Structures are given as structure tokens and as C-alpha cells.
Amino acid sequence: MSVSKKYFTKQLTNWHSHTNERSLPWKEEKDPYKIWLSEIILQQTRAEQGLQYYLSFTEKYPSICDLANAKDEDAFRLWQGLGYYNRCKNMLATARYICEQLSGQFPDKYEDILALKGVGAYTAAAIASFAFGLPYAVVDGNVYRVLSRYFGMEDAIDSTEGKRKFAALAHELLDTEDAAAYNQAIMDLGATVCTPKQSKCDECPLQKKCIAFKDQLIHLLPVKEKKMKVQGRFFNFLLFQYQDEIWIERRADTGIWQNLHQFYLIESEYSIVQKILMENPLLINCKSHIISLRFANQYKQRLTHQLIESKFYLVELKDKPDFLKQRGLWIRKEQSDDYAFPKTIVDFLQSFLF
Ligand code: SF4
């Protein structure tokens, strides 16, 4: 191994033992269930945001079989606000598989961990090293950033070749004697020192040999090949109200917000105003049932690949039309707490309706 690589591993692990003060409840945890839970929560979520969710899940479901026996609806409600609901769905499927098929024993081999639903190479390496001390290096956004900057690597982190190179380098640098500490160290350094913006190079243990620091390339690394395309979507939610009841339905099992609840949704190709919405065949056909319809509020929510504009309309009804009975359910307003909704709808309910 080159001097620069040896220096990297030594400096990083020293920093972790003496200086790194980042404290999170799952650090030093050895229970593979809790480690797995924390890693699933942290996929596409910042640690600070995921913290409360981790605490709520481990309190309500202290073991994997407790989670396996949870009602879908209860787990989804606890997950509410984290987004990417597919993660929650896979998490429940995996908990049930481990509890029922493996007698509650979490797999302890890398390949078996990787084969679990919702677990990719990064999560498998994290669980294998943190729970079982196995020599697998984690490679996530933090690791790409630290490695690309320290070694001045300009390979695109989203290209096949770039991914292969970074994975090989990460594996070479791993301290196999204590893979858990090494992995924790590089993730923490990326999260707290070598950050995407305004990295704290003056506090960095790697500064002396860091190429990006020396050549002033910090803001240019890591390199990405493709710019992410963001699709705009336009949701018009009709909140049907009959006396003190409101109508909701469960979303499909695919696409965004899987299995969560929503109001009646009319999606349009572009942002529309109320006058245009009124030309929708649904509203024309059910005109005789409507007492009043008015715009209430609108929100924007950014998902990884989508920017969603949601407009909310309150629709007061004279009766309960048949077409609504067939596809959703009527609940009393105060019962909305018993159902899981996407964040946008939760915000709307909290700020406006009650
Ligand atoms: S010196 Fe700066 S750019 Fe280099 S690894 Fe440390 S924090 Fe990152």
C-alpha cells in the first residue's frame, strides 16, 4: 500500500479514537436488528432527521419479531414524514422473513445480508461490519466525497467504472482489524468535516496529504456524470366533506407514497387554476352533489426525482355519491390521526383543517 494510503487509514482511525465526538444512539450498537433498522431509516435521510424515527421504532418494536408482528398501518404511521415508503414496506417484509423463516436470527454472512429485501451493497457492508466485525468497506455519498477529494479522483461516482474504482479503493483502505471503527470513522468524517459545502479542512486529520486541499479542487469533487432530471408533477386534491366526515382512499402499491392515504386526486399535466379544474369530467358529473368547492392551500414538495405541486380544494357535499363509496372510505375528521398520509397532506391537515 502506498504511503498516502497508509497515512489515510492511520490518520482516520486516530481521529476516530481521539477526536470524533459525533454521538448517535446506534453507534457502538451490536444488535444486528437495530443496526439494520438504523441503516434502512438513514437511506436517503440525514442522521439528525432519522434519529427520532429510530428511537420511536426501537421503543415500539424492541425486537425484529415485534416489528414483524406490527400492523402495516401502524408501521407506516410511525414512518410518516420520512418519505420513500418503499423502504418501510421492504423493512416489514424483511422483518417477517427473518422472524418466520430464520427463527428471528439475523443472517450473519455478507451475502445473506445482501440478499435481504431493501438491502444494497452499502447497507450490507454496514451491517456486516458493525454487527459482526466482518471486513467489508462501506461506500456511500460521504465516502465518495472523502476519497475523491483526498486522492484527487476525477472518476464520475455515478459511472460503472467510477463505482468500481471507488469500491476497490475503499476495500484496500479498510482497517480489517477493526472494520466497524474504520467504517464509522470515514462516514463521520464525511458527515461532519469533509462536508459537501464549506468543508472544515482546518479540522481535518487528512489535510496534510489531501490533493483537493492542496490543489484547491474541493468544490469540484466528487464528479458526477449525469445531472439528475427532476420531473414536475401537479396534484389537485379534492377534500370531499359530508357533514363531519371526510373521504380518503389508499394509494396504490406502486409509485410514490405507496399504500399511504390521500384525498381524491386529479393529476394535471401542468399547474391549473380552479376554473380549469372545474372542467374535469368528474366534477362536471358530480355537480349535483356539490354544495361548494373552494381552493384552500398549496404546497411544494421535492422528492429525489420529482417536484410535486399539491393544490388542495375543499368540496362540501349534499350526500355521499356512489362513485366515492366504491373506491375509498369515509372517516370522521378526528380519525385522520389513525391513517398514514404523505407529508404534504399531513402539513395541510395540521395547518388548515383542524
Ligand atoms: S482536507 Fe478538506 S477536502 Fe481534504 S479530506 Fe479533509 S476536509 Fe476533505
JSON list of N, CA and C and ligand atoms in Angstrom, two decimals, residues 8 145-146 149-150 189 193-195 199-208 210-213 218, ligand 1:
[
{"chain": "A", "resi": 8, "resn": "PHE", "atom": "N", "xyz": [-3.67, 7.70, 5.18]},
{"chain": "A", "resi": 8, "resn": "PHE", "atom": "CA", "xyz": [-5.12, 7.93, 5.20]},
{"chain": "A", "resi": 8, "resn": "PHE", "atom": "C", "xyz": [-5.78, 7.08, 6.30]},
{"chain": "A", "resi": 145, "resn": "ARG", "atom": "N", "xyz": [-17.14, 11.29, -1.32]},
{"chain": "A", "resi": 145, "resn": "ARG", "atom": "CA", "xyz": [-16.65, 12.66, -1.18]},
{"chain": "A", "resi": 145, "resn": "ARG", "atom": "C", "xyz": [-15.25, 12.68, -0.56]},
{"chain": "A", "resi": 146, "resn": "VAL", "atom": "N", "xyz": [-15.08, 11.96, 0.54]},
{"chain": "A", "resi": 146, "resn": "VAL", "atom": "CA", "xyz": [-13.77, 11.97, 1.23]},
{"chain": "A", "resi": 146, "resn": "VAL", "atom": "C", "xyz": [-12.69, 11.38, 0.31]},
{"chain": "A", "resi": 149, "resn": "ARG", "atom": "N", "xyz": [-11.82, 13.54, -2.85]},
{"chain": "A", "resi": 149, "resn": "ARG", "atom": "CA", "xyz": [-11.07, 14.76, -2.52]},
{"chain": "A", "resi": 149, "resn": "ARG", "atom": "C", "xyz": [-9.65, 14.43, -2.05]},
{"chain": "A", "resi": 150, "resn": "TYR", "atom": "N", "xyz": [-9.55, 13.50, -1.14]},
{"chain": "A", "resi": 150, "resn": "TYR", "atom": "CA", "xyz": [-8.22, 13.19, -0.59]},
{"chain": "A", "resi": 150, "resn": "TYR", "atom": "C", "xyz": [-7.28, 12.70, -1.70]},
{"chain": "A", "resi": 189, "resn": "LEU", "atom": "N", "xyz": [-16.43, 11.39, 9.29]},
{"chain": "A", "resi": 189, "resn": "LEU", "atom": "CA", "xyz": [-15.60, 12.46, 8.74]},
{"chain": "A", "resi": 189, "resn": "LEU", "atom": "C", "xyz": [-16.34, 13.14, 7.58]},
{"chain": "A", "resi": 193, "resn": "VAL", "atom": "N", "xyz": [-16.89, 16.79, 8.80]},
{"chain": "A", "resi": 193, "resn": "VAL", "atom": "CA", "xyz": [-15.70, 17.59, 8.46]},
{"chain": "A", "resi": 193, "resn": "VAL", "atom": "C", "xyz": [-15.60, 17.83, 6.95]},
{"chain": "A", "resi": 194, "resn": "CYS", "atom": "N", "xyz": [-15.57, 16.74, 6.19]},
{"chain": "A", "resi": 194, "resn": "CYS", "atom": "CA", "xyz": [-15.44, 16.87, 4.73]},
{"chain": "A", "resi": 194, "resn": "CYS", "atom": "C", "xyz": [-16.85, 16.93, 4.14]},
{"chain": "A", "resi": 195, "resn": "THR", "atom": "N", "xyz": [-17.55, 17.99, 4.46]},
{"chain": "A", "resi": 195, "resn": "THR", "atom": "CA", "xyz": [-18.96, 18.11, 4.10]},
{"chain": "A", "resi": 195, "resn": "THR", "atom": "C", "xyz": [-19.13, 18.63, 2.66]},
{"chain": "A", "resi": 199, "resn": "SER", "atom": "N", "xyz": [-16.48, 22.65, 3.72]},
{"chain": "A", "resi": 199, "resn": "SER", "atom": "CA", "xyz": [-15.80, 21.59, 4.48]},
{"chain": "A", "resi": 199, "resn": "SER", "atom": "C", "xyz": [-14.82, 22.23, 5.45]},
{"chain": "A", "resi": 200, "resn": "LYS", "atom": "N", "xyz": [-14.62, 21.54, 6.59]},
{"chain": "A", "resi": 200, "resn": "LYS", "atom": "CA", "xyz": [-13.79, 22.12, 7.66]},
{"chain": "A", "resi": 200, "resn": "LYS", "atom": "C", "xyz": [-12.37, 21.58, 7.55]},
{"chain": "A", "resi": 201, "resn": "CYS", "atom": "N", "xyz": [-11.66, 22.00, 6.51]},
{"chain": "A", "resi": 201, "resn": "CYS", "atom": "CA", "xyz": [-10.33, 21.45, 6.24]},
{"chain": "A", "resi": 201, "resn": "CYS", "atom": "C", "xyz": [-9.36, 21.74, 7.38]},
{"chain": "A", "resi": 202, "resn": "ASP", "atom": "N", "xyz": [-9.57, 22.86, 8.09]},
{"chain": "A", "resi": 202, "resn": "ASP", "atom": "CA", "xyz": [-8.65, 23.19, 9.18]},
{"chain": "A", "resi": 202, "resn": "ASP", "atom": "C", "xyz": [-8.74, 22.19, 10.33]},
{"chain": "A", "resi": 203, "resn": "GLU", "atom": "N", "xyz": [-9.86, 21.49, 10.41]},
{"chain": "A", "resi": 203, "resn": "GLU", "atom": "CA", "xyz": [-10.02, 20.49, 11.48]},
{"chain": "A", "resi": 203, "resn": "GLU", "atom": "C", "xyz": [-9.77, 19.08, 10.97]},
{"chain": "A", "resi": 204, "resn": "CYS", "atom": "N", "xyz": [-9.39, 18.95, 9.72]},
{"chain": "A", "resi": 204, "resn": "CYS", "atom": "CA", "xyz": [-9.34, 17.62, 9.10]},
{"chain": "A", "resi": 204, "resn": "CYS", "atom": "C", "xyz": [-8.00, 16.92, 9.34]},
{"chain": "A", "resi": 205, "resn": "PRO", "atom": "N", "xyz": [-8.05, 15.66, 9.79]},
{"chain": "A", "resi": 205, "resn": "PRO", "atom": "CA", "xyz": [-6.80, 14.93, 10.05]},
{"chain": "A", "resi": 205, "resn": "PRO", "atom": "C", "xyz": [-6.07, 14.55, 8.75]},
{"chain": "A", "resi": 206, "resn": "LEU", "atom": "N", "xyz": [-6.75, 14.71, 7.61]},
{"chain": "A", "resi": 206, "resn": "LEU", "atom": "CA", "xyz": [-6.16, 14.27, 6.34]},
{"chain": "A", "resi": 206, "resn": "LEU", "atom": "C", "xyz": [-5.55, 15.43, 5.54]},
{"chain": "A", "resi": 207, "resn": "GLN", "atom": "N", "xyz": [-5.67, 16.63, 6.09]},
{"chain": "A", "resi": 207, "resn": "GLN", "atom": "CA", "xyz": [-5.33, 17.83, 5.31]},
{"chain": "A", "resi": 207, "resn": "GLN", "atom": "C", "xyz": [-3.92, 17.80, 4.71]},
{"chain": "A", "resi": 208, "resn": "LYS", "atom": "N", "xyz": [-2.96, 17.32, 5.49]},
{"chain": "A", "resi": 208, "resn": "LYS", "atom": "CA", "xyz": [-1.55, 17.37, 5.07]},
{"chain": "A", "resi": 208, "resn": "LYS", "atom": "C", "xyz": [-1.31, 16.71, 3.70]},
{"chain": "A", "resi": 210, "resn": "CYS", "atom": "N", "xyz": [-3.95, 15.86, 1.52]},
{"chain": "A", "resi": 210, "resn": "CYS", "atom": "CA", "xyz": [-5.19, 15.89, 0.71]},
{"chain": "A", "resi": 210, "resn": "CYS", "atom": "C", "xyz": [-4.95, 16.67, -0.60]},
{"chain": "A", "resi": 211, "resn": "ILE", "atom": "N", "xyz": [-5.20, 15.99, -1.72]},
{"chain": "A", "resi": 211, "resn": "ILE", "atom": "CA", "xyz": [-4.93, 16.61, -3.03]},
{"chain": "A", "resi": 211, "resn": "ILE", "atom": "C", "xyz": [-5.91, 17.75, -3.31]},
{"chain": "A", "resi": 212, "resn": "ALA", "atom": "N", "xyz": [-7.17, 17.53, -3.00]},
{"chain": "A", "resi": 212, "resn": "ALA", "atom": "CA", "xyz": [-8.16, 18.59, -3.28]},
{"chain": "A", "resi": 212, "resn": "ALA", "atom": "C", "xyz": [-7.82, 19.86, -2.48]},
{"chain": "A", "resi": 213, "resn": "PHE", "atom": "N", "xyz": [-7.35, 19.68, -1.25]},
{"chain": "A", "resi": 213, "resn": "PHE", "atom": "CA", "xyz": [-7.00, 20.84, -0.44]},
{"chain": "A", "resi": 213, "resn": "PHE", "atom": "C", "xyz": [-5.78, 21.55, -1.05]},
{"chain": "A", "resi": 218, "resn": "ILE", "atom": "N", "xyz": [-11.58, 21.41, -4.04]},
{"chain": "A", "resi": 218, "resn": "ILE", "atom": "CA", "xyz": [-12.61, 20.88, -3.14]},
{"chain": "A", "resi": 218, "resn": "ILE", "atom": "C", "xyz": [-14.01, 21.04, -3.73]},
{"chain": "B", "resi": 1, "resn": "SF4", "atom": "S1", "xyz": [-8.64, 18.44, 3.82]},
{"chain": "B", "resi": 1, "resn": "SF4", "atom": "FE1", "xyz": [-10.63, 19.24, 3.36]},
{"chain": "B", "resi": 1, "resn": "SF4", "atom": "S2", "xyz": [-11.15, 18.41, 1.35]},
{"chain": "B", "resi": 1, "resn": "SF4", "atom": "FE2", "xyz": [-9.42, 17.23, 2.14]},
{"chain": "B", "resi": 1, "resn": "SF4", "atom": "S3", "xyz": [-10.38, 15.45, 3.08]},
{"chain": "B", "resi": 1, "resn": "SF4", "atom": "FE3", "xyz": [-10.06, 16.98, 4.67]},
{"chain": "B", "resi": 1, "resn": "SF4", "atom": "S4", "xyz": [-11.98, 18.16, 4.74]},
{"chain": "B", "resi": 1, "resn": "SF4", "atom": "FE4", "xyz": [-11.98, 16.98, 2.85]}
]
